[in-house]
Short mmCIF file of C-alpha atoms and ligand atoms in Angstrom, two decimals:
data_model
loop_
_atom_site.label_atom_id
_atom_site.label_comp_id
_atom_site.label_asym_id
_atom_site.label_seq_id
_atom_site.Cartn_x
_atom_site.Cartn_y
_atom_site.Cartn_z
CA MET A 1 86.93 90.89 84.95
CA THR A 2 90.69 90.76 84.29
CA GLN A 3 92.99 89.47 87.01
CA LEU A 4 95.16 92.26 88.47
CA PRO A 5 98.88 91.54 88.98
CA ALA A 6 99.82 90.46 92.48
CA HIS A 7 102.40 93.26 92.80
CA CYS A 8 100.04 96.17 92.05
CA THR A 9 99.59 99.24 94.25
CA ALA A 10 96.61 101.57 94.51
CA ILE A 11 95.70 105.17 95.24
CA ARG A 12 92.23 105.97 96.57
CA GLY A 13 90.58 109.38 96.45
CA ALA A 14 88.72 111.87 94.27
CA VAL A 15 89.78 111.77 90.60
CA LEU A 16 89.42 114.25 87.74
CA THR A 17 90.26 113.23 84.18
CA TYR A 18 89.18 113.58 80.55
CA THR A 19 88.23 111.06 77.89
CA GLY A 20 88.15 113.47 74.92
CA ASP A 21 88.30 117.12 73.84
CA PRO A 22 85.67 119.24 75.65
CA PHE A 23 86.08 122.05 73.08
CA VAL A 24 84.70 119.63 70.47
CA GLU A 25 82.42 117.27 72.38
CA GLY A 26 81.49 119.38 75.41
CA ILE A 27 82.44 119.05 79.07
CA GLU A 28 79.70 116.60 79.99
CA ALA A 29 80.78 114.07 77.38
CA THR A 30 84.51 114.28 78.11
CA ARG A 31 85.10 115.03 81.80
CA ARG A 32 85.16 112.20 84.28
CA TYR A 33 84.97 113.00 87.97
CA GLU A 34 84.86 110.27 90.60
CA SER A 35 84.45 111.40 94.21
CA ASP A 36 85.86 108.13 95.58
CA ALA A 37 87.91 106.16 93.07
CA LEU A 38 90.65 103.58 93.06
CA VAL A 39 93.54 103.94 90.60
CA VAL A 40 95.52 100.73 90.44
CA VAL A 41 99.08 100.70 89.10
CA ALA A 42 101.49 97.94 88.08
CA ASP A 43 104.74 98.12 86.10
CA GLY A 44 104.38 101.88 85.62
CA ARG A 45 100.92 101.74 84.07
CA ILE A 46 97.34 102.10 85.22
CA VAL A 47 95.77 98.62 85.29
CA ALA A 48 92.40 99.47 86.83
CA PHE A 49 90.41 102.65 87.52
CA GLY A 50 86.87 103.16 88.69
CA PRO A 51 84.61 103.82 91.66
CA ALA A 52 86.25 102.35 94.77
CA GLY A 53 83.24 100.14 95.42
CA GLU A 54 83.64 98.47 92.02
CA VAL A 55 87.42 98.18 91.92
CA ALA A 56 88.15 97.18 95.54
CA PRO A 57 86.82 93.60 95.17
CA GLN A 58 89.27 93.01 92.27
CA LEU A 59 92.37 93.96 94.29
CA PRO A 60 94.67 91.08 95.19
CA ALA A 61 94.79 90.51 98.95
CA GLY A 62 97.32 92.77 100.65
CA THR A 63 97.51 95.39 97.86
CA PRO A 64 98.92 98.57 99.45
CA ILE A 65 96.39 101.41 99.16
CA GLU A 66 97.37 105.05 99.61
CA GLN A 67 94.33 106.99 100.79
CA LEU A 68 94.34 110.66 99.76
CA PRO A 69 92.99 113.23 102.25
CA PRO A 70 89.44 114.46 101.47
CA HIS A 71 90.61 117.84 100.15
CA GLN A 72 92.98 116.34 97.57
CA LEU A 73 92.23 115.54 93.95
CA LEU A 74 94.09 113.03 91.81
CA SER A 75 94.80 114.06 88.21
CA ALA A 76 97.06 113.03 85.39
CA GLY A 77 100.37 114.89 85.58
CA PHE A 78 100.52 118.28 83.88
CA ILE A 79 102.04 118.54 80.40
CA ASP A 80 104.28 121.42 79.32
CA THR A 81 104.32 121.49 75.53
CA HIS A 82 106.92 124.27 75.11
CA VAL A 83 109.84 125.17 77.38
CA HIS A 84 113.51 126.20 77.15
CA TYR A 85 115.41 124.68 80.08
CA PRO A 86 118.64 126.58 79.21
CA GLN A 87 116.84 129.83 79.94
CA LEU A 88 116.24 129.20 83.64
CA PRO A 89 119.08 131.60 84.53
CA ILE A 90 117.32 134.50 82.72
CA ILE A 91 113.70 134.15 83.86
CA GLY A 92 112.36 137.63 84.47
CA ALA A 93 114.76 139.59 82.23
CA TYR A 94 113.55 143.19 82.16
CA GLY A 95 112.21 145.43 79.50
CA GLU A 96 112.49 143.90 76.03
CA GLN A 97 110.23 142.31 73.47
CA LEU A 98 111.10 139.14 71.59
CA LEU A 99 113.88 140.07 69.15
CA ASP A 100 115.82 142.32 71.55
CA TRP A 101 115.20 139.90 74.42
CA LEU A 102 116.80 137.14 72.34
CA ASN A 103 119.88 139.21 71.53
CA GLN A 104 120.38 140.85 74.92
CA TYR A 105 119.57 138.05 77.33
CA THR A 106 118.89 134.71 75.67
CA PHE A 107 121.82 134.18 73.37
CA PRO A 108 124.44 135.12 75.99
CA ALA A 109 122.80 132.72 78.47
CA GLU A 110 122.65 129.90 75.93
CA ALA A 111 126.38 130.23 75.14
CA ALA A 112 127.14 128.74 78.57
CA TYR A 113 125.82 125.30 77.48
CA ALA A 114 129.00 124.53 75.59
CA ASN A 115 129.95 123.34 79.09
CA ILE A 116 128.08 120.11 79.85
CA GLU A 117 128.57 120.54 83.60
CA HIS A 118 126.59 123.76 83.48
CA ALA A 119 123.94 121.98 81.40
CA ARG A 120 123.72 119.12 83.92
CA ALA A 121 123.37 121.47 86.88
CA VAL A 122 120.53 123.42 85.24
CA ALA A 123 118.85 120.18 84.07
CA HIS A 124 118.75 118.95 87.68
CA THR A 125 117.12 122.19 88.83
CA TYR A 126 114.73 122.07 85.89
CA PHE A 127 113.37 118.59 86.61
CA ALA A 128 113.20 119.20 90.37
CA GLU A 129 110.99 122.21 89.66
CA ASN A 130 108.87 120.22 87.21
CA LEU A 131 108.20 117.57 89.85
CA ARG A 132 107.35 120.26 92.44
CA ASN A 133 104.86 121.67 89.96
CA GLY A 134 103.38 118.38 88.85
CA ILE A 135 104.76 118.54 85.30
CA THR A 136 105.46 114.97 84.23
CA THR A 137 105.82 115.37 80.45
CA ALA A 138 107.50 118.25 78.63
CA ALA A 139 108.67 119.20 75.14
CA VAL A 140 111.96 120.94 75.81
CA TYR A 141 114.40 123.02 73.77
CA GLY A 142 118.12 122.58 74.30
CA THR A 143 120.66 125.02 72.92
CA VAL A 144 122.63 124.67 69.69
CA HIS A 145 125.05 122.39 71.59
CA PRO A 146 124.22 118.67 71.27
CA GLN A 147 125.54 118.10 74.80
CA SER A 148 122.74 120.33 76.13
CA VAL A 149 120.32 117.58 75.05
CA ASP A 150 122.50 114.76 76.37
CA ALA A 151 122.62 116.46 79.78
CA LEU A 152 118.87 117.03 79.84
CA LEU A 153 117.85 113.55 78.75
CA GLU A 154 120.34 111.85 81.09
CA VAL A 155 118.62 113.57 84.01
CA SER A 156 115.16 112.87 82.57
CA GLU A 157 116.08 109.20 82.18
CA ALA A 158 117.33 109.04 85.77
CA HIS A 159 113.89 110.29 86.91
CA ASN A 160 112.17 107.97 84.38
CA LEU A 161 110.25 111.00 83.09
CA ARG A 162 108.73 111.16 79.62
CA THR A 163 110.51 114.01 77.86
CA ILE A 164 110.71 115.21 74.28
CA ALA A 165 113.81 117.29 73.55
CA GLY A 166 115.92 118.60 70.71
CA LYS A 167 119.11 120.44 69.91
CA VAL A 168 118.32 123.88 68.53
CA LEU A 169 119.17 124.40 64.86
CA MET A 170 120.36 127.93 64.11
CA ASP A 171 122.83 128.91 61.42
CA ARG A 172 122.28 132.68 61.14
CA HIS A 173 121.32 135.89 62.95
CA ALA A 174 123.00 134.80 66.16
CA PRO A 175 126.55 135.14 67.61
CA PRO A 176 129.04 132.90 65.75
CA GLU A 177 129.64 130.64 68.78
CA LEU A 178 125.90 129.84 68.78
CA CYS A 179 125.63 128.97 65.10
CA ASP A 180 125.80 125.51 63.58
CA THR A 181 125.63 124.83 59.83
CA ALA A 182 122.95 123.08 57.81
CA GLN A 183 125.20 120.02 57.62
CA SER A 184 126.47 119.95 61.23
CA GLY A 185 122.97 120.59 62.56
CA TYR A 186 121.65 117.68 60.51
CA ASP A 187 124.50 115.36 61.58
CA ASP A 188 124.29 116.29 65.28
CA SER A 189 120.49 115.91 65.31
CA LYS A 190 120.68 112.54 63.61
CA ALA A 191 123.24 111.27 66.13
CA LEU A 192 120.99 112.47 68.99
CA ILE A 193 117.98 110.71 67.44
CA ASP A 194 119.97 107.49 67.24
CA ARG A 195 121.06 107.88 70.86
CA TRP A 196 117.82 108.99 72.45
CA HIS A 197 114.61 108.64 70.43
CA GLY A 198 112.57 105.82 71.97
CA ARG A 199 115.17 105.00 74.64
CA GLY A 200 113.02 104.35 77.71
CA ARG A 201 110.63 107.30 77.89
CA GLN A 202 112.85 109.76 75.96
CA LEU A 203 111.82 111.16 72.58
CA TYR A 204 113.51 113.48 70.08
CA ALA A 205 112.29 116.68 68.43
CA ILE A 206 114.03 118.17 65.40
CA THR A 207 114.24 121.78 66.59
CA PRO A 208 114.80 124.60 64.08
CA ARG A 209 114.73 127.58 66.47
CA PHE A 210 112.48 129.72 64.26
CA ALA A 211 112.48 130.79 60.63
CA PRO A 212 114.73 133.87 61.12
CA SER A 213 117.54 131.78 62.72
CA CYS A 214 117.56 129.16 59.98
CA SER A 215 118.78 129.56 56.40
CA PRO A 216 116.64 127.93 53.69
CA GLU A 217 119.36 125.25 53.45
CA GLN A 218 118.99 124.49 57.14
CA LEU A 219 115.19 124.26 56.95
CA GLU A 220 115.65 121.97 53.95
CA THR A 221 117.92 119.59 55.89
CA ALA A 222 115.57 119.70 58.89
CA GLY A 223 112.69 118.64 56.63
CA ALA A 224 114.84 115.93 55.04
CA LEU A 225 115.74 114.54 58.46
CA TRP A 226 112.07 114.42 59.47
CA ARG A 227 111.23 112.55 56.27
CA GLU A 228 113.93 110.02 57.19
CA ARG A 229 112.69 109.76 60.79
CA PRO A 230 108.96 110.62 60.66
CA ASP A 231 108.37 109.09 64.09
CA CYS A 232 110.32 112.01 65.63
CA TYR A 233 108.86 115.38 66.54
CA VAL A 234 109.43 118.83 65.09
CA GLN A 235 109.28 121.85 67.38
CA SER A 236 109.74 125.52 66.55
CA HIS A 237 108.25 128.98 67.01
CA LEU A 238 105.51 130.51 64.88
CA SER A 239 103.94 133.95 64.70
CA GLU A 240 104.77 135.14 68.21
CA ASN A 241 105.59 138.83 67.78
CA LEU A 242 104.60 141.32 65.07
CA ALA A 243 108.17 142.52 64.39
CA GLU A 244 109.19 138.88 64.04
CA CYS A 245 106.33 138.26 61.57
CA ASP A 246 107.44 141.26 59.44
CA TRP A 247 111.02 139.98 59.46
CA VAL A 248 109.93 136.51 58.35
CA ALA A 249 107.93 138.05 55.49
CA GLN A 250 111.09 139.90 54.36
CA LEU A 251 113.34 136.86 54.71
CA PHE A 252 110.99 134.48 52.89
CA PRO A 253 109.15 136.61 50.30
CA GLN A 254 107.99 133.54 48.33
CA ALA A 255 106.05 132.09 51.27
CA ALA A 256 102.32 132.79 51.42
CA ASN A 257 102.44 133.31 55.19
CA TYR A 258 104.57 132.41 58.24
CA LEU A 259 103.31 128.82 58.52
CA ASP A 260 103.95 128.35 54.80
CA VAL A 261 107.69 128.96 55.40
CA TYR A 262 107.77 125.73 57.41
CA ASP A 263 105.24 123.97 55.19
CA ARG A 264 107.39 124.45 52.09
CA PHE A 265 110.22 122.60 53.79
CA GLY A 266 108.01 119.70 54.94
CA LEU A 267 107.98 120.81 58.58
CA VAL A 268 104.22 120.74 59.07
CA GLY A 269 102.30 117.60 60.05
CA PRO A 270 101.54 115.20 62.89
CA ARG A 271 104.03 115.62 65.78
CA ALA A 272 104.99 119.14 64.68
CA VAL A 273 104.47 121.47 67.65
CA TYR A 274 104.73 125.22 67.18
CA GLY A 275 105.04 127.64 70.06
CA HIS A 276 102.69 130.66 70.22
CA GLY A 277 100.79 131.00 66.91
CA ILE A 278 99.29 134.27 68.12
CA HIS A 279 98.97 136.19 64.86
CA LEU A 280 97.78 133.46 62.50
CA SER A 281 95.31 133.93 59.64
CA GLU A 282 92.25 131.74 59.22
CA GLY A 283 94.08 130.00 56.38
CA GLU A 284 97.01 129.14 58.65
CA LEU A 285 94.68 127.83 61.38
CA CYS A 286 92.91 125.66 58.80
CA ARG A 287 96.24 124.32 57.55
CA CYS A 288 97.29 123.44 61.12
CA HIS A 289 94.00 121.64 61.64
CA ALA A 290 94.13 119.73 58.37
CA SER A 291 97.78 118.71 58.85
CA HIS A 292 97.45 117.79 62.58
CA THR A 293 100.04 120.42 63.44
CA ALA A 294 99.81 121.49 67.08
CA LEU A 295 100.15 124.86 68.82
CA ALA A 296 101.58 125.48 72.27
CA HIS A 297 99.86 128.39 74.03
CA CYS A 298 102.28 130.12 76.39
CA PRO A 299 100.34 132.85 78.18
CA THR A 300 102.85 133.92 80.84
CA SER A 301 105.46 134.39 78.10
CA ASN A 302 103.09 136.18 75.74
CA LEU A 303 102.15 138.68 78.42
CA PHE A 304 105.69 139.06 79.77
CA LEU A 305 107.22 139.81 76.34
CA GLY A 306 104.17 141.80 75.25
CA SER A 307 103.74 139.46 72.29
CA GLY A 308 99.95 139.45 72.07
CA LEU A 309 96.81 137.52 72.92
CA PHE A 310 96.49 133.93 71.72
CA PRO A 311 92.99 133.42 70.21
CA MET A 312 92.05 130.18 71.98
CA HIS A 313 88.42 130.50 70.85
CA GLN A 314 89.58 130.52 67.22
CA ALA A 315 92.20 127.79 67.61
CA LYS A 316 89.68 125.49 69.32
CA ARG A 317 86.66 126.33 67.13
CA ALA A 318 84.69 123.09 67.28
CA ASP A 319 84.35 122.57 63.52
CA ARG A 320 88.13 122.68 62.98
CA ALA A 321 89.65 122.40 66.44
CA LEU A 322 93.45 122.35 66.48
CA ARG A 323 95.55 120.31 68.84
CA VAL A 324 96.50 122.92 71.47
CA GLY A 325 98.56 122.43 74.61
CA LEU A 326 99.92 124.82 77.20
CA GLY A 327 103.53 125.86 77.49
CA THR A 328 105.42 127.55 80.28
CA ASP A 329 107.94 128.83 77.68
CA LEU A 330 110.49 129.47 80.41
CA GLY A 331 112.58 131.71 80.45
CA ALA A 332 110.31 134.12 78.51
CA GLY A 333 107.53 132.56 80.53
CA THR A 334 107.63 133.41 84.20
CA SER A 335 106.26 130.38 86.07
CA PHE A 336 106.65 126.61 86.25
CA SER A 337 103.16 126.36 87.68
CA MET A 338 100.46 125.08 85.33
CA LEU A 339 97.87 126.63 87.64
CA VAL A 340 99.51 130.05 87.24
CA THR A 341 99.69 129.37 83.49
CA LEU A 342 95.94 128.62 83.47
CA ASN A 343 95.30 131.79 85.43
CA GLU A 344 97.07 133.81 82.73
CA ALA A 345 95.37 131.84 79.94
CA TYR A 346 92.04 132.81 81.47
CA LYS A 347 92.99 136.50 81.47
CA VAL A 348 94.28 136.34 77.89
CA ALA A 349 90.92 134.85 76.90
CA GLN A 350 89.00 137.42 78.96
CA LEU A 351 90.74 140.29 77.16
CA GLN A 352 89.17 138.88 73.99
CA GLY A 353 85.73 138.51 75.56
CA GLN A 354 86.00 134.70 75.56
CA PRO A 355 86.39 133.35 79.10
CA LEU A 356 88.05 129.97 79.51
CA SER A 357 86.13 127.65 81.83
CA ALA A 358 87.90 125.53 84.43
CA GLY A 359 86.55 122.44 82.68
CA HIS A 360 88.30 123.44 79.47
CA ALA A 361 91.40 124.73 81.26
CA PHE A 362 92.21 121.52 83.17
CA TYR A 363 91.78 119.60 79.93
CA LEU A 364 94.38 121.84 78.25
CA ALA A 365 96.85 121.26 81.10
CA THR A 366 96.55 117.46 80.83
CA ARG A 367 94.91 115.61 77.96
CA GLY A 368 95.05 118.65 75.65
CA GLY A 369 98.83 118.74 76.04
CA ALA A 370 98.97 115.02 75.35
CA GLN A 371 96.88 115.50 72.20
CA ALA A 372 99.18 118.30 71.06
CA LEU A 373 102.11 115.88 71.46
CA HIS A 374 100.20 112.96 69.90
CA LEU A 375 100.63 111.11 73.19
CA GLU A 376 96.97 110.92 74.20
CA ASP A 377 97.10 107.13 74.23
CA THR A 378 100.14 107.20 76.53
CA VAL A 379 99.85 110.05 79.06
CA GLY A 380 97.55 112.92 80.02
CA SER A 381 94.59 111.03 81.43
CA ILE A 382 93.69 108.43 84.00
CA ALA A 383 92.52 105.30 82.23
CA VAL A 384 93.55 101.68 81.97
CA GLY A 385 96.70 101.31 79.86
CA MET A 386 98.00 104.84 80.44
CA GLU A 387 101.41 105.44 81.96
CA ALA A 388 100.89 106.19 85.64
CA ASP A 389 102.09 109.82 85.75
CA LEU A 390 99.84 111.28 88.43
CA ILE A 391 99.52 114.28 90.73
CA ALA A 392 97.62 114.90 93.94
CA LEU A 393 96.32 118.46 94.00
CA ASP A 394 95.71 119.94 97.45
CA LEU A 395 92.56 122.04 97.09
CA HIS A 396 93.32 123.79 100.41
CA SER A 397 96.94 124.69 99.72
CA THR A 398 96.98 128.14 101.35
CA PRO A 399 94.87 129.69 104.12
CA ILE A 400 93.06 132.01 101.73
CA ILE A 401 92.33 129.20 99.26
CA GLU A 402 91.01 127.07 102.14
CA HIS A 403 88.78 130.00 103.13
CA ARG A 404 87.58 130.60 99.58
CA MET A 405 86.82 126.91 99.06
CA ARG A 406 84.25 126.95 101.86
CA TYR A 407 82.07 128.98 99.50
CA ALA A 408 82.63 126.92 96.35
CA ARG A 409 79.26 125.51 95.28
CA ASP A 410 80.37 122.86 92.82
CA LEU A 411 83.30 121.22 91.07
CA ASP A 412 83.62 123.95 88.44
CA GLU A 413 83.88 126.68 91.03
CA ALA A 414 86.35 124.64 93.10
CA LEU A 415 88.58 124.08 90.06
CA PHE A 416 88.30 127.69 88.96
CA VAL A 417 89.46 128.84 92.42
CA GLN A 418 92.48 126.55 92.06
CA MET A 419 93.51 127.96 88.69
CA THR A 420 92.95 131.54 89.85
CA MET A 421 94.66 131.35 93.24
CA GLY A 422 96.82 128.21 93.19
CA ASP A 423 100.48 127.66 92.40
CA ASP A 424 103.24 125.13 93.18
CA ARG A 425 101.93 124.78 96.74
CA ALA A 426 98.82 123.06 95.36
CA VAL A 427 100.88 120.05 94.22
CA ALA A 428 100.94 117.69 97.20
CA ALA A 429 102.56 114.74 95.42
CA THR A 430 103.80 113.66 92.00
CA TRP A 431 104.04 110.06 90.76
CA VAL A 432 106.18 109.17 87.75
CA ALA A 433 105.34 105.84 86.10
CA GLY A 434 103.69 104.78 89.34
CA GLU A 435 106.58 105.78 91.64
CA LYS A 436 106.10 108.67 94.03
CA ARG A 437 108.93 111.07 93.13
CA TYR A 438 107.83 114.18 95.01
CA THR A 439 105.95 114.85 98.23
CA ARG A 440 105.40 118.42 99.35
CA THR A 441 107.01 118.99 102.71
CA PRO A 442 104.46 120.00 105.34
CA THR A 443 104.51 123.74 106.11
N1 GUN B 501 111.64 132.61 69.20
C1 GUN B 501 112.87 132.14 68.87
N2 GUN B 501 113.53 131.74 69.95
C2 GUN B 501 112.74 131.95 71.00
C3 GUN B 501 112.88 131.73 72.40
O1 GUN B 501 113.90 131.24 72.90
N3 GUN B 501 111.83 132.08 73.18
C4 GUN B 501 110.68 132.60 72.66
N4 GUN B 501 109.68 132.92 73.48
N5 GUN B 501 110.53 132.84 71.36
C5 GUN B 501 111.54 132.50 70.53
ZN1 ZN B 502 109.92 129.29 73.12
#
């Protein structure tokens, strides 16, 4: 038995977490539920976790213990693997599909981030909402302006949140004030990597917006930068909308398929995270699997923009399961809530005759996101050594949920009710690296 540090703190209550991928190994082998557990934290990390009866005798005398109410459940913080913080001012923009939505709403909104004060103000709102919704790790797009990333990561650092972010690379098919060049995009990204990647909990993603916004020269320099700094991330968009896919085929006639556009420039591999991936061929799915390239499923966005139905059952086929996380994809996505996102993911799966169980869904929102970001040894589950990013979910967060829960027969039904009916009100508290950073105000 290892000696726990004298300055540790503890949380006691019911715990839900995962030790592996239930799509591959099954729920029984990967889900851990403890009805009365102790999670012990010191220096921002989990130092002990187990049934309260086993862990309590190890606690140093006088360790403060926070007891959760009986209808709360402790989980790892939620992980958002794809989001655009600059688009908060255009959430819910009416009527268009992807390419027109970008031109009419998105690009004009993103032009405002030349002003770092605007960027800072939105970044504050963004992280406050994340904490209210229990999102403790996110992979975030800035705009083309490097200062959009500085503003975001300054605020992230002040909250001590783990955030991956990148300046968007785009040198064509956008208004001139939103275009960089292959060289300036490379130089600005490199300077941001030097400033931010690995500073505290901040990480950098090389971020070519998507193939249509990047000239071949720009994709080439993006790939070159990743080869120089392979510990960084790459994030982009892939196969979201059918008109987009046709356009990519016209722009890159030599490529075998959409993924191959990125592959040819060395932008596929571990720590590459592509948003959407709705209309992929079996060959592209196999290439993602073999190369450890991840997909971010963004159901509220895909439904809102009418983009299509992500084939989760194909992406997570057990014999070649991809790394898949969930994304809010704000501002094409419509909610910060991971529970609302799970609700929509369930419906997207249902429309394909492949329901998504609560056991699989809560994995996707936590450890699945961490696996997509290659951070499964750092965040996304409750286990010794993990960073202590935690949330307390209130399973009785509204009167109708409280009523419905009286009839829940088991854990699966209770969790399914949460993902069907719950939202931000279900997050009672959020801890970041062991510090409580959000407590829901009593209603
Ligand atoms: N494809 C290229 N840019 C974007 C964006 O900002 N949002 C979404 N949903 N798709 C994109
Ligand atoms: Zn996106």
